[in-house]
Amino acid sequence: MSRYEDRMADYNRRTRPDSMTFGNLQELVAMHGQLHNEWLYTDVEHWNEDPLHTPIYYFSEEWLGEQEEQGLTVQNDREDILPARFAEQGVQTWLELATFEDVIDVLKQAKQPISLTMIVMALNYYYEYDAFLDYDQVTSRIQAIDVLHQVAEHKQSKDI
């Protein structure tokens, strides 16, 4: 199969729902490779506090346009068009689905098991720096954080 044929097969295999709500990161990760590329939306402040349990929303651009024509949307401070029910929820554009999947694919290139914690770290890095972290980079950062926690716990136990 040519590259074009591969891409068309992938395009035709993916589904394009109007909208979907993922109650948490794990639900979205489970849909990897199954949806057409659209923007993902979330409450970034809530994500920063609890990324594993923050809802993530998928809206097709076509559906949002139809909702807007019917007067069922609002515009947030960032000028994102959102369904009206999100008017006061702090929801904003976050990442394109293709970027979200690319972040995961870069981690998977090592052919090692990846955790949601690793995915969160890689997503946060991408969101902040517009760059990918590979498996080894994420693993090193997690190990460094673990060491810092151990040092803090040790210092705390000495202070008691």
PDB file of C-alpha atoms in Angstrom:
ATOM      1  CA  MET A   1       0.000   0.000   0.000  1.00  0.00           C
ATOM      2  CA  SER A   2       1.209   3.504  -0.795  1.00  0.00           C
ATOM      3  CA  ARG A   3       1.486   6.165   1.883  1.00  0.00           C
ATOM      4  CA  TYR A   4      -1.584   7.850   0.390  1.00  0.00           C
ATOM      5  CA  GLU A   5      -3.568   4.607   0.564  1.00  0.00           C
ATOM      6  CA  ASP A   6      -2.463   4.092   4.172  1.00  0.00           C
ATOM      7  CA  ARG A   7      -3.609   7.590   5.097  1.00  0.00           C
ATOM      8  CA  MET A   8      -6.951   7.160   3.329  1.00  0.00           C
ATOM      9  CA  ALA A   9      -7.526   3.814   5.038  1.00  0.00           C
ATOM     10  CA  ASP A  10      -6.773   5.447   8.394  1.00  0.00           C
ATOM     11  CA  TYR A  11      -9.094   8.356   7.569  1.00  0.00           C
ATOM     12  CA  ASN A  12     -11.945   6.038   6.580  1.00  0.00           C
ATOM     13  CA  ARG A  13     -11.447   3.827   9.645  1.00  0.00           C
ATOM     14  CA  ARG A  14     -11.804   6.693  12.120  1.00  0.00           C
ATOM     15  CA  THR A  15     -15.200   7.852  13.345  1.00  0.00           C
ATOM     16  CA  ARG A  16     -16.367  11.452  13.464  1.00  0.00           C
ATOM     17  CA  PRO A  17     -18.929  11.986  16.215  1.00  0.00           C
ATOM     18  CA  ASP A  18     -20.402  15.466  16.658  1.00  0.00           C
ATOM     19  CA  SER A  19     -19.199  15.664  20.230  1.00  0.00           C
ATOM     20  CA  MET A  20     -17.911  13.423  22.973  1.00  0.00           C
ATOM     21  CA  THR A  21     -17.178  13.873  26.646  1.00  0.00           C
ATOM     22  CA  PHE A  22     -14.361  11.908  28.231  1.00  0.00           C
ATOM     23  CA  GLY A  23     -14.767  11.806  31.997  1.00  0.00           C
ATOM     24  CA  ASN A  24     -11.037  11.402  32.469  1.00  0.00           C
ATOM     25  CA  LEU A  25      -7.743  10.990  30.641  1.00  0.00           C
ATOM     26  CA  GLN A  26      -7.929   7.197  30.586  1.00  0.00           C
ATOM     27  CA  GLU A  27     -11.183   7.290  28.603  1.00  0.00           C
ATOM     28  CA  LEU A  28      -9.593   9.506  25.946  1.00  0.00           C
ATOM     29  CA  VAL A  29      -6.414   7.405  25.777  1.00  0.00           C
ATOM     30  CA  ALA A  30      -8.608   4.344  25.160  1.00  0.00           C
ATOM     31  CA  MET A  31      -9.953   6.060  21.998  1.00  0.00           C
ATOM     32  CA  HIS A  32      -6.445   6.549  20.559  1.00  0.00           C
ATOM     33  CA  GLY A  33      -6.574   6.192  16.775  1.00  0.00           C
ATOM     34  CA  GLN A  34     -10.357   5.980  16.542  1.00  0.00           C
ATOM     35  CA  LEU A  35     -11.482   9.604  16.065  1.00  0.00           C
ATOM     36  CA  HIS A  36     -10.945  12.174  13.335  1.00  0.00           C
ATOM     37  CA  ASN A  37      -8.688  15.072  14.148  1.00  0.00           C
ATOM     38  CA  GLU A  38     -10.543  17.888  15.882  1.00  0.00           C
ATOM     39  CA  TRP A  39      -9.717  20.162  18.781  1.00  0.00           C
ATOM     40  CA  LEU A  40      -9.847  18.859  22.321  1.00  0.00           C
ATOM     41  CA  TYR A  41     -11.170  21.153  25.035  1.00  0.00           C
ATOM     42  CA  THR A  42     -10.725  21.109  28.789  1.00  0.00           C
ATOM     43  CA  ASP A  43     -10.577  23.322  31.856  1.00  0.00           C
ATOM     44  CA  VAL A  44      -6.796  23.824  31.885  1.00  0.00           C
ATOM     45  CA  GLU A  45      -6.779  25.064  35.492  1.00  0.00           C
ATOM     46  CA  HIS A  46      -8.575  21.916  36.627  1.00  0.00           C
ATOM     47  CA  TRP A  47      -6.197  19.832  34.464  1.00  0.00           C
ATOM     48  CA  ASN A  48      -3.219  21.418  36.224  1.00  0.00           C
ATOM     49  CA  GLU A  49      -4.692  20.424  39.601  1.00  0.00           C
ATOM     50  CA  ASP A  50      -5.909  16.910  38.731  1.00  0.00           C
ATOM     51  CA  PRO A  51      -5.084  15.787  35.192  1.00  0.00           C
ATOM     52  CA  LEU A  52      -6.170  12.174  35.689  1.00  0.00           C
ATOM     53  CA  HIS A  53      -9.747  13.170  36.568  1.00  0.00           C
ATOM     54  CA  THR A  54     -10.378  16.258  34.447  1.00  0.00           C
ATOM     55  CA  PRO A  55     -13.073  15.907  31.785  1.00  0.00           C
ATOM     56  CA  ILE A  56     -11.907  16.395  28.204  1.00  0.00           C
ATOM     57  CA  TYR A  57     -14.279  17.330  25.398  1.00  0.00           C
ATOM     58  CA  TYR A  58     -14.206  16.613  21.662  1.00  0.00           C
ATOM     59  CA  PHE A  59     -16.335  18.760  19.338  1.00  0.00           C
ATOM     60  CA  SER A  60     -16.342  18.505  15.566  1.00  0.00           C
ATOM     61  CA  GLU A  61     -15.844  21.863  13.899  1.00  0.00           C
ATOM     62  CA  GLU A  62     -18.880  21.228  11.699  1.00  0.00           C
ATOM     63  CA  TRP A  63     -21.081  20.494  14.716  1.00  0.00           C
ATOM     64  CA  LEU A  64     -19.841  23.613  16.547  1.00  0.00           C
ATOM     65  CA  GLY A  65     -20.678  25.650  13.451  1.00  0.00           C
ATOM     66  CA  GLU A  66     -24.216  24.241  13.422  1.00  0.00           C
ATOM     67  CA  GLN A  67     -24.578  24.954  17.137  1.00  0.00           C
ATOM     68  CA  GLU A  68     -23.383  28.516  16.558  1.00  0.00           C
ATOM     69  CA  GLU A  69     -25.922  29.038  13.745  1.00  0.00           C
ATOM     70  CA  GLN A  70     -28.668  27.918  16.143  1.00  0.00           C
ATOM     71  CA  GLY A  71     -27.488  30.329  18.852  1.00  0.00           C
ATOM     72  CA  LEU A  72     -26.404  27.506  21.157  1.00  0.00           C
ATOM     73  CA  THR A  73     -22.788  28.596  21.649  1.00  0.00           C
ATOM     74  CA  VAL A  74     -20.824  31.164  23.623  1.00  0.00           C
ATOM     75  CA  GLN A  75     -17.419  32.692  23.148  1.00  0.00           C
ATOM     76  CA  ASN A  76     -14.965  32.504  26.039  1.00  0.00           C
ATOM     77  CA  ASP A  77     -12.256  35.050  26.941  1.00  0.00           C
ATOM     78  CA  ARG A  78      -9.882  33.374  24.455  1.00  0.00           C
ATOM     79  CA  GLU A  79     -12.507  33.747  21.721  1.00  0.00           C
ATOM     80  CA  ASP A  80     -13.075  29.978  21.536  1.00  0.00           C
ATOM     81  CA  ILE A  81     -16.553  29.002  20.362  1.00  0.00           C
ATOM     82  CA  LEU A  82     -18.072  26.543  22.850  1.00  0.00           C
ATOM     83  CA  PRO A  83     -21.464  24.973  23.507  1.00  0.00           C
ATOM     84  CA  ALA A  84     -23.395  27.341  25.799  1.00  0.00           C
ATOM     85  CA  ARG A  85     -23.433  24.815  28.647  1.00  0.00           C
ATOM     86  CA  PHE A  86     -19.690  25.512  29.110  1.00  0.00           C
ATOM     87  CA  ALA A  87     -20.119  29.280  29.497  1.00  0.00           C
ATOM     88  CA  GLU A  88     -18.955  29.430  33.115  1.00  0.00           C
ATOM     89  CA  GLN A  89     -16.830  26.280  33.352  1.00  0.00           C
ATOM     90  CA  GLY A  90     -13.402  27.552  32.293  1.00  0.00           C
ATOM     91  CA  VAL A  91     -13.304  25.206  29.279  1.00  0.00           C
ATOM     92  CA  GLN A  92     -10.995  26.232  26.439  1.00  0.00           C
ATOM     93  CA  THR A  93      -9.201  24.764  23.450  1.00  0.00           C
ATOM     94  CA  TRP A  94      -6.386  22.566  24.662  1.00  0.00           C
ATOM     95  CA  LEU A  95      -4.735  20.380  22.016  1.00  0.00           C
ATOM     96  CA  GLU A  96      -5.585  19.000  18.625  1.00  0.00           C
ATOM     97  CA  LEU A  97      -6.432  15.314  18.833  1.00  0.00           C
ATOM     98  CA  ALA A  98      -3.622  14.539  16.352  1.00  0.00           C
ATOM     99  CA  THR A  99      -1.110  16.236  18.659  1.00  0.00           C
ATOM    100  CA  PHE A 100      -2.490  14.376  21.672  1.00  0.00           C
ATOM    101  CA  GLU A 101      -2.038  11.096  19.794  1.00  0.00           C
ATOM    102  CA  ASP A 102       1.446  12.092  18.598  1.00  0.00           C
ATOM    103  CA  VAL A 103       2.536  12.703  22.211  1.00  0.00           C
ATOM    104  CA  ILE A 104       1.445   9.158  23.065  1.00  0.00           C
ATOM    105  CA  ASP A 105       3.001   7.694  19.912  1.00  0.00           C
ATOM    106  CA  VAL A 106       6.377   9.252  20.740  1.00  0.00           C
ATOM    107  CA  LEU A 107       6.259   7.544  24.160  1.00  0.00           C
ATOM    108  CA  LYS A 108       5.264   4.236  22.568  1.00  0.00           C
ATOM    109  CA  GLN A 109       8.251   4.260  20.197  1.00  0.00           C
ATOM    110  CA  ALA A 110      10.376   2.771  22.997  1.00  0.00           C
ATOM    111  CA  LYS A 111       8.100  -0.303  22.921  1.00  0.00           C
ATOM    112  CA  GLN A 112       7.879  -0.180  26.721  1.00  0.00           C
ATOM    113  CA  PRO A 113       4.718   0.020  28.808  1.00  0.00           C
ATOM    114  CA  ILE A 114       3.611   3.593  29.412  1.00  0.00           C
ATOM    115  CA  SER A 115       1.534   4.887  32.301  1.00  0.00           C
ATOM    116  CA  LEU A 116      -1.014   7.660  32.532  1.00  0.00           C
ATOM    117  CA  THR A 117       1.488   9.561  34.681  1.00  0.00           C
ATOM    118  CA  MET A 118       3.974   9.417  31.807  1.00  0.00           C
ATOM    119  CA  ILE A 119       1.326  10.607  29.378  1.00  0.00           C
ATOM    120  CA  VAL A 120       0.400  13.515  31.674  1.00  0.00           C
ATOM    121  CA  MET A 121       4.029  14.553  31.972  1.00  0.00           C
ATOM    122  CA  ALA A 122       4.544  14.406  28.200  1.00  0.00           C
ATOM    123  CA  LEU A 123       1.278  16.273  27.491  1.00  0.00           C
ATOM    124  CA  ASN A 124       2.107  19.015  29.985  1.00  0.00           C
ATOM    125  CA  TYR A 125       5.567  19.394  28.496  1.00  0.00           C
ATOM    126  CA  TYR A 126       4.156  19.616  24.988  1.00  0.00           C
ATOM    127  CA  TYR A 127       1.467  22.101  26.061  1.00  0.00           C
ATOM    128  CA  GLU A 128       4.080  24.364  27.661  1.00  0.00           C
ATOM    129  CA  TYR A 129       7.017  24.020  25.249  1.00  0.00           C
ATOM    130  CA  ASP A 130       5.474  22.815  21.956  1.00  0.00           C
ATOM    131  CA  ALA A 131       7.968  19.943  21.976  1.00  0.00           C
ATOM    132  CA  PHE A 132       7.854  16.216  22.579  1.00  0.00           C
ATOM    133  CA  LEU A 133       9.400  14.177  25.379  1.00  0.00           C
ATOM    134  CA  ASP A 134      10.391  10.625  24.529  1.00  0.00           C
ATOM    135  CA  TYR A 135      10.110   7.623  26.836  1.00  0.00           C
ATOM    136  CA  ASP A 136      13.624   7.981  28.294  1.00  0.00           C
ATOM    137  CA  GLN A 137      13.171  11.692  28.963  1.00  0.00           C
ATOM    138  CA  VAL A 138       9.885  11.107  30.780  1.00  0.00           C
ATOM    139  CA  THR A 139      11.337   8.199  32.762  1.00  0.00           C
ATOM    140  CA  SER A 140      14.304  10.350  33.834  1.00  0.00           C
ATOM    141  CA  ARG A 141      12.014  13.147  34.979  1.00  0.00           C
ATOM    142  CA  ILE A 142       9.833  10.757  36.966  1.00  0.00           C
ATOM    143  CA  GLN A 143      12.916   9.273  38.631  1.00  0.00           C
ATOM    144  CA  ALA A 144      14.173  12.768  39.510  1.00  0.00           C
ATOM    145  CA  ILE A 145      10.798  13.643  41.049  1.00  0.00           C
ATOM    146  CA  ASP A 146      10.860  10.413  43.066  1.00  0.00           C
ATOM    147  CA  VAL A 147      14.313  11.274  44.409  1.00  0.00           C
ATOM    148  CA  LEU A 148      13.152  14.770  45.361  1.00  0.00           C
ATOM    149  CA  HIS A 149      10.151  13.288  47.216  1.00  0.00           C
ATOM    150  CA  GLN A 150      12.438  10.884  49.071  1.00  0.00           C
ATOM    151  CA  VAL A 151      14.769  13.728  50.065  1.00  0.00           C
ATOM    152  CA  ALA A 152      11.817  15.811  51.270  1.00  0.00           C
ATOM    153  CA  GLU A 153      10.429  12.872  53.283  1.00  0.00           C
ATOM    154  CA  HIS A 154      13.847  12.219  54.795  1.00  0.00           C
ATOM    155  CA  LYS A 155      14.265  15.873  55.726  1.00  0.00           C
ATOM    156  CA  GLN A 156      10.767  15.909  57.240  1.00  0.00           C
ATOM    157  CA  SER A 157      11.475  12.812  59.357  1.00  0.00           C
ATOM    158  CA  LYS A 158      14.692  14.416  60.650  1.00  0.00           C
ATOM    159  CA  ASP A 159      12.795  17.572  61.616  1.00  0.00           C
ATOM    160  CA  ILE A 160      10.353  15.571  63.779  1.00  0.00           C
TER     161      ILE A 160
END
